[in-house]
mmCIF file of C-alpha atoms in Angstrom:
data_model
loop_
_atom_site.group_PDB
_atom_site.id
_atom_site.type_symbol
_atom_site.label_atom_id
_atom_site.label_comp_id
_atom_site.label_asym_id
_atom_site.label_seq_id
_atom_site.Cartn_x
_atom_site.Cartn_y
_atom_site.Cartn_z
ATOM 1 C CA ALA A 18 93.050 -50.016 -46.747
ATOM 2 C CA GLN A 19 91.497 -47.780 -49.314
ATOM 3 C CA LYS A 20 92.028 -44.071 -49.221
ATOM 4 C CA VAL A 21 91.120 -41.069 -51.385
ATOM 5 C CA THR A 22 92.922 -37.832 -51.071
ATOM 6 C CA GLN A 23 91.620 -34.564 -52.444
ATOM 7 C CA ALA A 24 94.298 -32.102 -51.448
ATOM 8 C CA GLN A 25 92.400 -29.029 -52.645
ATOM 9 C CA THR A 26 89.956 -28.035 -49.938
ATOM 10 C CA GLU A 27 88.608 -24.981 -51.696
ATOM 11 C CA ILE A 28 89.140 -23.507 -55.196
ATOM 12 C CA SER A 29 87.784 -20.287 -56.498
ATOM 13 C CA VAL A 30 87.796 -19.356 -60.167
ATOM 14 C CA VAL A 31 86.374 -16.714 -62.377
ATOM 15 C CA GLU A 32 83.706 -17.778 -64.813
ATOM 16 C CA LYS A 33 85.000 -19.180 -68.080
ATOM 17 C CA GLU A 34 88.278 -20.298 -66.570
ATOM 18 C CA ASP A 35 89.269 -23.924 -66.683
ATOM 19 C CA VAL A 36 89.739 -25.702 -63.407
ATOM 20 C CA THR A 37 91.162 -29.099 -62.436
ATOM 21 C CA LEU A 38 90.237 -30.974 -59.324
ATOM 22 C CA ASP A 39 92.819 -33.417 -58.177
ATOM 23 C CA CYS A 40 92.225 -36.844 -56.799
ATOM 24 C CA VAL A 41 94.751 -39.369 -55.620
ATOM 25 C CA TYR A 42 93.847 -42.796 -54.402
ATOM 26 C CA GLU A 43 95.313 -45.794 -52.588
ATOM 27 C CA THR A 44 94.084 -49.332 -52.867
ATOM 28 C CA ARG A 45 95.554 -52.888 -52.856
ATOM 29 C CA ASP A 46 92.803 -54.158 -55.123
ATOM 30 C CA THR A 47 93.768 -54.901 -58.723
ATOM 31 C CA THR A 48 90.221 -54.212 -59.792
ATOM 32 C CA TYR A 49 88.492 -51.177 -58.459
ATOM 33 C CA TYR A 50 86.186 -48.337 -59.445
ATOM 34 C CA LEU A 51 86.669 -44.623 -59.254
ATOM 35 C CA PHE A 52 83.867 -42.070 -59.089
ATOM 36 C CA TRP A 53 83.215 -38.379 -59.155
ATOM 37 C CA TYR A 54 80.107 -36.869 -57.594
ATOM 38 C CA LYS A 55 78.891 -33.256 -57.398
ATOM 39 C CA GLN A 56 77.116 -32.119 -54.298
ATOM 40 C CA PRO A 57 75.346 -28.757 -54.760
ATOM 41 C CA PRO A 58 74.182 -26.703 -51.690
ATOM 42 C CA SER A 59 70.920 -28.618 -51.655
ATOM 43 C CA GLY A 60 72.895 -31.679 -50.557
ATOM 44 C CA GLU A 61 72.039 -34.401 -53.010
ATOM 45 C CA LEU A 62 74.898 -36.305 -54.675
ATOM 46 C CA VAL A 63 74.908 -36.046 -58.436
ATOM 47 C CA PHE A 64 76.756 -38.872 -60.135
ATOM 48 C CA LEU A 65 79.231 -37.679 -62.719
ATOM 49 C CA ILE A 66 81.353 -40.618 -63.757
ATOM 50 C CA ARG A 67 82.435 -44.147 -62.877
ATOM 51 C CA ARG A 68 85.663 -45.660 -64.210
ATOM 52 C CA ASN A 69 87.023 -49.157 -63.724
ATOM 53 C CA SER A 70 90.669 -49.715 -63.087
ATOM 54 C CA PHE A 71 91.210 -51.430 -66.472
ATOM 55 C CA ASP A 72 89.893 -48.516 -68.495
ATOM 56 C CA GLU A 73 92.580 -45.830 -68.566
ATOM 57 C CA GLN A 74 91.038 -43.986 -71.488
ATOM 58 C CA ASN A 75 90.394 -40.345 -70.728
ATOM 59 C CA GLU A 76 86.819 -39.349 -70.926
ATOM 60 C CA ILE A 77 85.125 -36.179 -72.089
ATOM 61 C CA SER A 78 81.513 -35.225 -71.478
ATOM 62 C CA GLY A 79 80.678 -31.780 -72.603
ATOM 63 C CA ARG A 80 82.699 -29.366 -70.500
ATOM 64 C CA TYR A 81 83.854 -32.171 -68.193
ATOM 65 C CA SER A 82 86.848 -34.362 -68.715
ATOM 66 C CA TRP A 83 88.625 -36.900 -66.614
ATOM 67 C CA ASN A 84 92.282 -38.020 -66.647
ATOM 68 C CA PHE A 85 92.919 -41.397 -65.139
ATOM 69 C CA GLN A 86 96.598 -42.144 -64.618
ATOM 70 C CA LYS A 87 97.141 -45.493 -63.021
ATOM 71 C CA SER A 88 100.881 -44.931 -62.758
ATOM 72 C CA THR A 89 100.305 -42.093 -60.395
ATOM 73 C CA SER A 90 97.082 -43.357 -58.879
ATOM 74 C CA SER A 91 95.333 -40.204 -59.901
ATOM 75 C CA PHE A 92 91.866 -39.525 -61.347
ATOM 76 C CA ASN A 93 91.702 -35.808 -61.968
ATOM 77 C CA PHE A 94 88.609 -33.912 -63.103
ATOM 78 C CA THR A 95 88.706 -30.835 -65.307
ATOM 79 C CA ILE A 96 85.919 -28.418 -65.930
ATOM 80 C CA THR A 97 86.404 -26.338 -69.040
ATOM 81 C CA ALA A 98 84.941 -22.855 -69.334
ATOM 82 C CA SER A 99 83.531 -23.004 -65.793
ATOM 83 C CA GLN A 100 80.132 -21.565 -65.077
ATOM 84 C CA VAL A 101 78.476 -20.305 -61.883
ATOM 85 C CA VAL A 102 76.228 -23.358 -61.813
ATOM 86 C CA ASP A 103 79.383 -25.515 -61.432
ATOM 87 C CA SER A 104 79.773 -24.149 -57.905
ATOM 88 C CA ALA A 105 79.440 -27.136 -55.548
ATOM 89 C CA VAL A 106 81.462 -29.596 -53.509
ATOM 90 C CA TYR A 107 82.999 -32.279 -55.713
ATOM 91 C CA PHE A 108 83.787 -35.669 -54.247
ATOM 92 C CA CYS A 109 86.144 -38.284 -55.628
ATOM 93 C CA ALA A 110 85.382 -41.784 -54.419
ATOM 94 C CA LEU A 111 86.715 -45.343 -54.698
ATOM 95 C CA SER A 112 85.098 -48.757 -54.361
ATOM 96 C CA GLY A 113 86.385 -52.271 -54.367
ATOM 97 C CA ASN A 114 86.290 -54.869 -57.085
ATOM 98 C CA SER A 115 83.140 -56.750 -56.274
ATOM 99 C CA GLY A 116 79.629 -55.626 -56.608
ATOM 100 C CA ASN A 117 77.880 -54.115 -53.601
ATOM 101 C CA THR A 118 80.877 -52.544 -52.021
ATOM 102 C CA PRO A 119 80.551 -49.171 -50.366
ATOM 103 C CA LEU A 120 82.377 -46.060 -51.483
ATOM 104 C CA VAL A 121 85.321 -44.484 -49.743
ATOM 105 C CA PHE A 122 85.122 -40.747 -50.286
ATOM 106 C CA GLY A 123 87.752 -38.078 -50.390
ATOM 107 C CA LYS A 124 87.154 -35.029 -48.260
ATOM 108 C CA GLY A 125 85.804 -33.093 -51.169
ATOM 109 C CA THR A 126 86.785 -29.921 -52.995
ATOM 110 C CA ARG A 127 84.573 -26.861 -52.715
ATOM 111 C CA LEU A 128 84.519 -25.076 -56.028
ATOM 112 C CA SER A 129 83.285 -21.504 -56.232
ATOM 113 C CA VAL A 130 82.868 -20.005 -59.702
ATOM 114 C CA ILE A 131 82.570 -16.235 -59.589
ATOM 115 C CA ALA A 132 80.701 -14.365 -62.261
ATOM 116 C CA GLY B 4 67.689 -44.858 -64.956
ATOM 117 C CA ALA B 5 67.967 -46.334 -61.457
ATOM 118 C CA VAL B 6 66.448 -44.113 -58.805
ATOM 119 C CA VAL B 7 66.783 -44.238 -55.084
ATOM 120 C CA SER B 8 64.143 -42.420 -53.011
ATOM 121 C CA GLN B 9 64.854 -41.216 -49.510
ATOM 122 C CA HIS B 10 62.314 -39.887 -47.122
ATOM 123 C CA PRO B 11 62.000 -37.509 -45.358
ATOM 124 C CA SER B 12 64.306 -34.997 -46.923
ATOM 125 C CA TRP B 13 64.589 -33.114 -43.582
ATOM 126 C CA VAL B 14 63.316 -33.603 -40.082
ATOM 127 C CA ILE B 15 63.488 -31.689 -36.809
ATOM 128 C CA CYS B 16 62.990 -33.644 -33.616
ATOM 129 C CA LYS B 17 63.339 -33.169 -29.916
ATOM 130 C CA SER B 18 66.203 -34.694 -28.012
ATOM 131 C CA GLY B 19 65.278 -38.140 -26.827
ATOM 132 C CA THR B 20 62.843 -38.986 -29.571
ATOM 133 C CA SER B 21 63.413 -41.488 -32.381
ATOM 134 C CA VAL B 22 63.444 -40.757 -36.073
ATOM 135 C CA LYS B 23 62.979 -43.220 -38.968
ATOM 136 C CA ILE B 24 64.518 -42.566 -42.379
ATOM 137 C CA GLU B 25 63.446 -44.630 -45.378
ATOM 138 C CA CYS B 26 65.475 -45.551 -48.409
ATOM 139 C CA ARG B 27 63.711 -47.130 -51.378
ATOM 140 C CA SER B 28 64.989 -48.387 -54.739
ATOM 141 C CA LEU B 29 62.303 -47.433 -57.108
ATOM 142 C CA ASP B 30 62.998 -49.423 -60.291
ATOM 143 C CA PHE B 31 65.428 -52.063 -59.244
ATOM 144 C CA GLN B 32 66.047 -54.590 -56.531
ATOM 145 C CA ALA B 33 68.823 -53.807 -54.106
ATOM 146 C CA THR B 34 70.055 -56.658 -51.889
ATOM 147 C CA THR B 35 72.522 -54.229 -50.357
ATOM 148 C CA MET B 36 72.131 -50.623 -49.404
ATOM 149 C CA PHE B 37 74.582 -48.390 -47.650
ATOM 150 C CA TRP B 38 73.980 -45.692 -45.095
ATOM 151 C CA TYR B 39 76.355 -42.743 -44.910
ATOM 152 C CA ARG B 40 76.532 -39.771 -42.577
ATOM 153 C CA GLN B 41 77.878 -36.358 -43.414
ATOM 154 C CA PHE B 42 78.557 -33.689 -40.757
ATOM 155 C CA PRO B 43 78.666 -30.081 -41.951
ATOM 156 C CA LYS B 44 81.533 -29.327 -44.304
ATOM 157 C CA GLN B 45 82.852 -32.860 -43.947
ATOM 158 C CA SER B 46 82.990 -35.849 -46.214
ATOM 159 C CA LEU B 47 80.520 -38.740 -46.339
ATOM 160 C CA MET B 48 81.397 -41.568 -43.939
ATOM 161 C CA LEU B 49 79.995 -45.007 -44.229
ATOM 162 C CA MET B 50 77.905 -45.936 -41.174
ATOM 163 C CA ALA B 51 76.608 -49.350 -42.021
ATOM 164 C CA THR B 52 75.852 -51.871 -44.780
ATOM 165 C CA SER B 53 72.280 -52.972 -44.937
ATOM 166 C CA ASN B 54 71.642 -56.509 -46.286
ATOM 167 C CA GLU B 55 68.182 -57.698 -47.244
ATOM 168 C CA GLY B 56 67.064 -60.415 -44.835
ATOM 169 C CA SER B 57 70.052 -60.264 -42.518
ATOM 170 C CA LYS B 58 71.642 -58.065 -39.909
ATOM 171 C CA ALA B 59 73.325 -54.917 -40.954
ATOM 172 C CA THR B 60 77.055 -54.535 -40.700
ATOM 173 C CA TYR B 61 78.208 -51.478 -38.785
ATOM 174 C CA GLU B 62 81.406 -49.569 -39.145
ATOM 175 C CA GLN B 63 83.699 -49.154 -36.231
ATOM 176 C CA GLY B 64 82.464 -46.412 -33.877
ATOM 177 C CA VAL B 65 78.823 -46.632 -35.009
ATOM 178 C CA GLU B 66 76.481 -47.746 -32.274
ATOM 179 C CA LYS B 67 74.211 -50.437 -33.627
ATOM 180 C CA ASP B 68 71.743 -50.053 -30.784
ATOM 181 C CA LYS B 69 71.430 -46.357 -31.563
ATOM 182 C CA PHE B 70 71.170 -46.625 -35.296
ATOM 183 C CA LEU B 71 68.777 -49.412 -36.094
ATOM 184 C CA ILE B 72 68.736 -50.664 -39.585
ATOM 185 C CA ASN B 73 66.045 -52.860 -41.114
ATOM 186 C CA HIS B 74 66.142 -54.172 -44.649
ATOM 187 C CA ALA B 75 63.058 -56.176 -44.825
ATOM 188 C CA SER B 76 62.563 -56.171 -48.594
ATOM 189 C CA LEU B 77 64.630 -55.897 -51.725
ATOM 190 C CA THR B 78 63.457 -52.301 -52.238
ATOM 191 C CA LEU B 79 63.429 -50.796 -48.748
ATOM 192 C CA SER B 80 65.887 -50.157 -46.011
ATOM 193 C CA THR B 81 65.171 -48.030 -42.949
ATOM 194 C CA LEU B 82 67.488 -46.313 -40.514
ATOM 195 C CA THR B 83 66.105 -45.408 -37.150
ATOM 196 C CA VAL B 84 67.966 -43.003 -34.972
ATOM 197 C CA THR B 85 66.877 -43.912 -31.475
ATOM 198 C CA SER B 86 66.923 -41.464 -28.574
ATOM 199 C CA ALA B 87 68.377 -38.809 -30.775
ATOM 200 C CA HIS B 88 70.682 -36.162 -29.359
ATOM 201 C CA PRO B 89 71.920 -32.877 -30.769
ATOM 202 C CA GLU B 90 75.191 -34.505 -31.727
ATOM 203 C CA ASP B 91 73.232 -36.822 -34.054
ATOM 204 C CA SER B 92 72.296 -33.850 -36.129
ATOM 205 C CA SER B 93 73.761 -34.575 -39.520
ATOM 206 C CA PHE B 94 72.960 -35.296 -43.133
ATOM 207 C CA TYR B 95 72.137 -38.988 -43.641
ATOM 208 C CA ILE B 96 72.300 -40.455 -47.130
ATOM 209 C CA CYS B 97 71.667 -43.904 -48.503
ATOM 210 C CA SER B 98 72.793 -45.600 -51.602
ATOM 211 C CA ALA B 99 71.930 -48.770 -53.451
ATOM 212 C CA GLU B 100 73.236 -50.683 -56.402
ATOM 213 C CA GLY B 101 71.280 -52.804 -58.724
ATOM 214 C CA ASN B 102 72.616 -55.626 -60.961
ATOM 215 C CA ARG B 103 74.404 -53.129 -63.122
ATOM 216 C CA GLY B 104 75.383 -49.595 -63.129
ATOM 217 C CA PRO B 105 77.029 -47.281 -60.558
ATOM 218 C CA LEU B 106 75.831 -46.713 -57.076
ATOM 219 C CA HIS B 107 72.873 -44.415 -56.836
ATOM 220 C CA PHE B 108 72.242 -42.171 -53.890
ATOM 221 C CA GLY B 109 69.086 -40.965 -52.302
ATOM 222 C CA ASN B 110 68.720 -37.199 -51.896
ATOM 223 C CA GLY B 111 69.588 -37.396 -48.270
ATOM 224 C CA THR B 112 67.877 -36.557 -45.035
ATOM 225 C CA ARG B 113 68.939 -33.553 -42.948
ATOM 226 C CA LEU B 114 68.335 -34.314 -39.316
ATOM 227 C CA THR B 115 68.273 -31.588 -36.711
ATOM 228 C CA VAL B 116 67.897 -32.559 -33.079
ATOM 229 C CA THR B 117 66.932 -29.767 -30.773
#
């Protein structure tokens, strides 16, 4: 069975600090996809990234970066120089190797960035 | 990019009534859509998989007679919460995937049953 663990329930940082959100996953699939979504208080899910299991290159997008370590089954997310607008719940998710498979979500990490 | 529209964004209904939630893929065809439920301060849990032209597949513990899903076209899936009760109050969100690209989510529907 697939499983996603986000051990950090809540994190609070001061603006401009860097913060890393951890994500550990379990799957028996050899091909799979990993995702990060942001959920602001309004509720919608904002897509941040999708990474397939064969692409272990780290990715950077502005202040966001992701570290995919297949050896430790982790897909961590770092926000550099955090801002108040980054305050939200962040979900890591996993899907199977074929198209049209649903996502298995972690429990989410609530990030609060304090001015 | 691919957009999924969900309507209504929020609804308040009385206990015992039924509520219909629509999920539309606006610029792509989605043979499969997924319905998730999120209780306050919890994660999103898959309720069912909606397949165009066939019966939905429900996750364990989700009552198919209570949560009716219809996927009559390649761009529309509906979820009807029948005889709603206060414990059905939740955030319902759909997702769809086109031929390429990541899963896209609707903006969700916040259901409050009084």
